[in-house]
Short mmCIF file of C-alpha atoms in Angstrom, two decimals:
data_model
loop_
_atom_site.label_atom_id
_atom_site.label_comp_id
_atom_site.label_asym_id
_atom_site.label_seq_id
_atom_site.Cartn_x
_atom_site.Cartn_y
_atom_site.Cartn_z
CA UNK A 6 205.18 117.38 127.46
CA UNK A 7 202.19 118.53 129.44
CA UNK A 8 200.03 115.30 129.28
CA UNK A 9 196.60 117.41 130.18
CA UNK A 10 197.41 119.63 127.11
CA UNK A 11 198.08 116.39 125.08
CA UNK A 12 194.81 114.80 126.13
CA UNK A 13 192.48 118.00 125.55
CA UNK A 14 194.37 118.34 122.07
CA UNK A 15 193.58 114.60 121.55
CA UNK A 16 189.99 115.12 122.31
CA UNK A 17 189.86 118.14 120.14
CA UNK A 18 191.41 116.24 117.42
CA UNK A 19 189.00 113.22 117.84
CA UNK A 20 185.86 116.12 117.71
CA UNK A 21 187.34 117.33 114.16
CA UNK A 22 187.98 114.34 112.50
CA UNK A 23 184.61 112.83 113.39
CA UNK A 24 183.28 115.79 112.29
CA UNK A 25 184.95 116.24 108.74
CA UNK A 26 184.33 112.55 108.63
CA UNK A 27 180.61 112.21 109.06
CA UNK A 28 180.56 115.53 106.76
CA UNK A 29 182.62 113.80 103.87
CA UNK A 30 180.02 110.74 104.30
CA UNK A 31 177.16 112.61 103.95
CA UNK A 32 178.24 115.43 100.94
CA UNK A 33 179.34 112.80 98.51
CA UNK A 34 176.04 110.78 97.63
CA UNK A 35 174.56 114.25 97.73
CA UNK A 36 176.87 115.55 95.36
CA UNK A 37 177.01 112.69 93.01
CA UNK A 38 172.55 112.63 93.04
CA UNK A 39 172.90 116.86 92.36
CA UNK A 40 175.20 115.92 89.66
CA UNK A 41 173.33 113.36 88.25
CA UNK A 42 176.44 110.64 87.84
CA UNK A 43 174.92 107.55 88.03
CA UNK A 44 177.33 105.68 85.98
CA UNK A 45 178.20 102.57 87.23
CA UNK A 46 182.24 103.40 87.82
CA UNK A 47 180.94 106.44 90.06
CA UNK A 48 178.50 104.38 92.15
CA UNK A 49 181.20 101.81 92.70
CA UNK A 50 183.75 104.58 93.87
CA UNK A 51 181.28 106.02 95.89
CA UNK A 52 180.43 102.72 98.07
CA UNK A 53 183.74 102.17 98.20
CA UNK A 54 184.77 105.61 99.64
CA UNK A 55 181.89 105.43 102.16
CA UNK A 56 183.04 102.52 103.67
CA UNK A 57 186.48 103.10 104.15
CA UNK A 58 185.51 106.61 105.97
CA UNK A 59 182.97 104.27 107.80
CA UNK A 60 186.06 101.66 109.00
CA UNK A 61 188.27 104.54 109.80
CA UNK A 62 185.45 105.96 111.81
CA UNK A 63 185.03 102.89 113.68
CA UNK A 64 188.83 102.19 114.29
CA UNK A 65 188.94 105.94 115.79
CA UNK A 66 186.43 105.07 118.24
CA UNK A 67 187.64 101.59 119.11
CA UNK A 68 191.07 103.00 119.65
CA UNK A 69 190.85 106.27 121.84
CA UNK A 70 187.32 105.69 123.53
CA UNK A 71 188.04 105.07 127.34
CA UNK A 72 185.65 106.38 130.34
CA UNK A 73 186.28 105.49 134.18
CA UNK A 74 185.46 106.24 137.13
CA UNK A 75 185.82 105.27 140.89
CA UNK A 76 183.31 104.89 143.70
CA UNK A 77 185.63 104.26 146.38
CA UNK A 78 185.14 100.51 146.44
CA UNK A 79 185.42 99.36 142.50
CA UNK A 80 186.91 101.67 138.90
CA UNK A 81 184.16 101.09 136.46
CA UNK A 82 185.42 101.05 132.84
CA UNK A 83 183.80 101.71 129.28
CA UNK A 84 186.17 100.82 126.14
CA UNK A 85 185.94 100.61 122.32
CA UNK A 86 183.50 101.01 120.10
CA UNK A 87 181.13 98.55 121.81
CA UNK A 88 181.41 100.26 125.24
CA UNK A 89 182.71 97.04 126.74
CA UNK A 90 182.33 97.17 130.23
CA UNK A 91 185.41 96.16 133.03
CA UNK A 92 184.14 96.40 136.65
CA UNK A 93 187.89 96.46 138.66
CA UNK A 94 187.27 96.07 142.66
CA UNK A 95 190.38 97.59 143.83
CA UNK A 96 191.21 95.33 146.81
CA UNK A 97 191.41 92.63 144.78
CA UNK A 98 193.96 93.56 142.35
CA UNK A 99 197.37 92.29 142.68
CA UNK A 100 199.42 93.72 140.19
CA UNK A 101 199.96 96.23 137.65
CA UNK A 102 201.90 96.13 135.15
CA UNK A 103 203.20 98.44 131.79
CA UNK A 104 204.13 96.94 128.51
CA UNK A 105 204.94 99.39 126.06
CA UNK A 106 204.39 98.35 122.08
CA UNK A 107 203.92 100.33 118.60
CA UNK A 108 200.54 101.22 117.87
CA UNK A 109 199.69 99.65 113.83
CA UNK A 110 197.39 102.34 113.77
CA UNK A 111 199.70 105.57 114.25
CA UNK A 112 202.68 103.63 114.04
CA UNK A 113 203.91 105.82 117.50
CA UNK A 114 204.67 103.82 120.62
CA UNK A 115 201.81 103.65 123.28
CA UNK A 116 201.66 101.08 126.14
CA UNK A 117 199.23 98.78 127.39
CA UNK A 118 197.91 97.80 131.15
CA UNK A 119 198.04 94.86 132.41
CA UNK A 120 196.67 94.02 135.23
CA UNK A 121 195.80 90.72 137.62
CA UNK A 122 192.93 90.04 139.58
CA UNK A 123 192.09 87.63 142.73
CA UNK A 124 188.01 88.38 142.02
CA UNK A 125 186.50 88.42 138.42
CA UNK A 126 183.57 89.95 140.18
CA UNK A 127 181.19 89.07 137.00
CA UNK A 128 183.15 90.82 134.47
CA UNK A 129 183.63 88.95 131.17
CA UNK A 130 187.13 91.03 130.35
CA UNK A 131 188.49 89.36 133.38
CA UNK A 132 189.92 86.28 132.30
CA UNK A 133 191.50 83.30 133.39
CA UNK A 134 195.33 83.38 133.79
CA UNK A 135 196.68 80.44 131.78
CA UNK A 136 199.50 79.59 129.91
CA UNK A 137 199.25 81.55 126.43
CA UNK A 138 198.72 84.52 128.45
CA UNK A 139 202.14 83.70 130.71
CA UNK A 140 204.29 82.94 127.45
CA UNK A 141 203.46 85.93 125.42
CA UNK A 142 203.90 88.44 128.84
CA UNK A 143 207.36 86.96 130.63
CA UNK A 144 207.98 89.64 132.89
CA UNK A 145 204.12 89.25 134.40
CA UNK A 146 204.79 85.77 134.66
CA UNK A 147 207.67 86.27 136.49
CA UNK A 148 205.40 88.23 139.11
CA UNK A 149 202.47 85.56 139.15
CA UNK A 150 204.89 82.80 139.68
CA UNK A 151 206.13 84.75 143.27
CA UNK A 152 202.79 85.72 144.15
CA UNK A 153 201.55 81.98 143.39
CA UNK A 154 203.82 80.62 145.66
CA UNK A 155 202.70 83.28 148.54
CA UNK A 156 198.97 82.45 147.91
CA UNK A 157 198.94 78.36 146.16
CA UNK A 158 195.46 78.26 146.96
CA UNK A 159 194.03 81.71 145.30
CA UNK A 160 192.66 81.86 141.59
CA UNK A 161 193.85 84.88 139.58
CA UNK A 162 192.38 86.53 136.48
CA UNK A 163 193.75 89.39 133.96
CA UNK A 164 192.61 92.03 131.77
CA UNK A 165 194.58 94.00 129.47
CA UNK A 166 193.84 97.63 128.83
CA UNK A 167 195.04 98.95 125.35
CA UNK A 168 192.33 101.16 123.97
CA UNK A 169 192.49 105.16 124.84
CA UNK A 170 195.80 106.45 124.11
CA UNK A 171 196.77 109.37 126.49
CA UNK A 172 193.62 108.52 128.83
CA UNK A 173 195.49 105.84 129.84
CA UNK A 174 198.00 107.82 131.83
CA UNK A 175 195.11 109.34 134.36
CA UNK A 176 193.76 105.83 134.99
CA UNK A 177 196.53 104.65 135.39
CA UNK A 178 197.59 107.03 138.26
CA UNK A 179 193.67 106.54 139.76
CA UNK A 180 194.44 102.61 139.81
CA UNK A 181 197.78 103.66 141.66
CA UNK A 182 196.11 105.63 144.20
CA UNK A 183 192.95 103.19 144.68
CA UNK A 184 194.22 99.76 144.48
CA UNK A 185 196.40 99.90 147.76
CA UNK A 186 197.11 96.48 148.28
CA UNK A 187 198.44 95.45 144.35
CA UNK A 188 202.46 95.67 143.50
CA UNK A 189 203.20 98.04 141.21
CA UNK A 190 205.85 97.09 139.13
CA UNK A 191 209.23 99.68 138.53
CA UNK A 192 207.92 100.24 134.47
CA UNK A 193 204.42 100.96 136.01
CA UNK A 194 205.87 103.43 138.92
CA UNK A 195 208.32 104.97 136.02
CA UNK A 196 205.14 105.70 134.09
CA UNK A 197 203.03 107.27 136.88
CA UNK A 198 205.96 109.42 138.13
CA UNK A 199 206.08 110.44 134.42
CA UNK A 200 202.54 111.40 133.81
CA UNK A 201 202.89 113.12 137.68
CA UNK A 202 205.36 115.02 136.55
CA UNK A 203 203.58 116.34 133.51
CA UNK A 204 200.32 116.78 135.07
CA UNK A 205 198.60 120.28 135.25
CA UNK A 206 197.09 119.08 138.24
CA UNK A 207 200.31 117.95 139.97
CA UNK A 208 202.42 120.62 138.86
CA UNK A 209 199.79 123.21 139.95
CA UNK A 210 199.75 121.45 143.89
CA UNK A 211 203.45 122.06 144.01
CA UNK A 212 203.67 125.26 143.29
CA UNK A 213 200.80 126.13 146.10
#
């Protein structure tokens, strides 16, 4: 699979269905006002309709919407539907990590980032490692015990990274190549040498 391909027909797809979507939203009060059904039954259906395009509109966004971008010191991040900001300052990150799960929204497998932090660096999506967070992710626990016992006196903090799809893969390969100092687990290497493999802009480099 060429994952470039992939994400321009994901983008593509995105552009249609909010399209036909804000088009459905809009024609069917007009239609039922030009056809003069204002029976009660009809007005019911109609809110009804409207906001079930509206929540599948919303879940869309919340799912697939992911911006980035590096400045050579920190990756600045944009998620969801509320544009929730993660400010990431490379040198600071510790480890990375892949989990992959089934999405209850396209019921296909994606995967999520993990990823663990020495420096919150005022960013409310970096959070406190605590327990919870160590018994639901055992393999990342695993990896903060060791690292714990190399730095006792250090305070970490992790974010998880779930929403946009297939733009996950080229983040994740510009966290590889900016955050020099973190460990990279074997499922997160796997992944990258995956997406580097299937990457226009890889592929293309070889061949020159």
């Amino acid at each position: 699979m060429n994952i470039d391909k992939a994400i321009r027909k994901q983008k593509k797809s995105y552009k249609i269905f909010m399209l036909s979507m804000c088009f459905i939203f809009c024609v069917m009060p007009t239609a039922l006002i030009l056809a003069r059904k204002f029976n009660i039954f009809y007005i019911i259906y109609l809110i009804v309709l409207e906001v079930l395009i509206f929540l599948a509109i919303i879940i869309r966004i919340n799912n697939e919407f992911l911006k980035f971008s590096y400045d050579g010191y920190k990756l600045k991040l944009k998620m969801g539907i509320r544009r929730s900001k993660l400010n990431i300052i490379c040198n600071k990150i510790v480890l990375v990590h892949i989990e992959n799960y089934i999405s209850k929204y396209r019921d296909n497998q994606d995967f999520r980032i993990i990823i663990l932090s020495s420096s919150k660096f005022r960013s409310d999506r970096m959070i406190l490692v605590h327990k919870e967070f160590l018994k639901r992710h055992s393999y990342v626990a695993h990896q903060y015990n060791k690292i714990k016992i190399l730095h006792p006196e250090k305070i970490f903090y992790y974010t998880i990274i779930k929403r946009g799809a297939l733009n996950k893969y080229p983040l994740l390969d510009t966290i590889y190549k900016s955050c020099v100092y973190a460990h990279f687990t074997e499922e997160t290497i796997e992944r990258i040498k995956y997406y580097r493999e299937n990457s226009e802009n890889y592929i293309d480099n070889k061949k020159k």
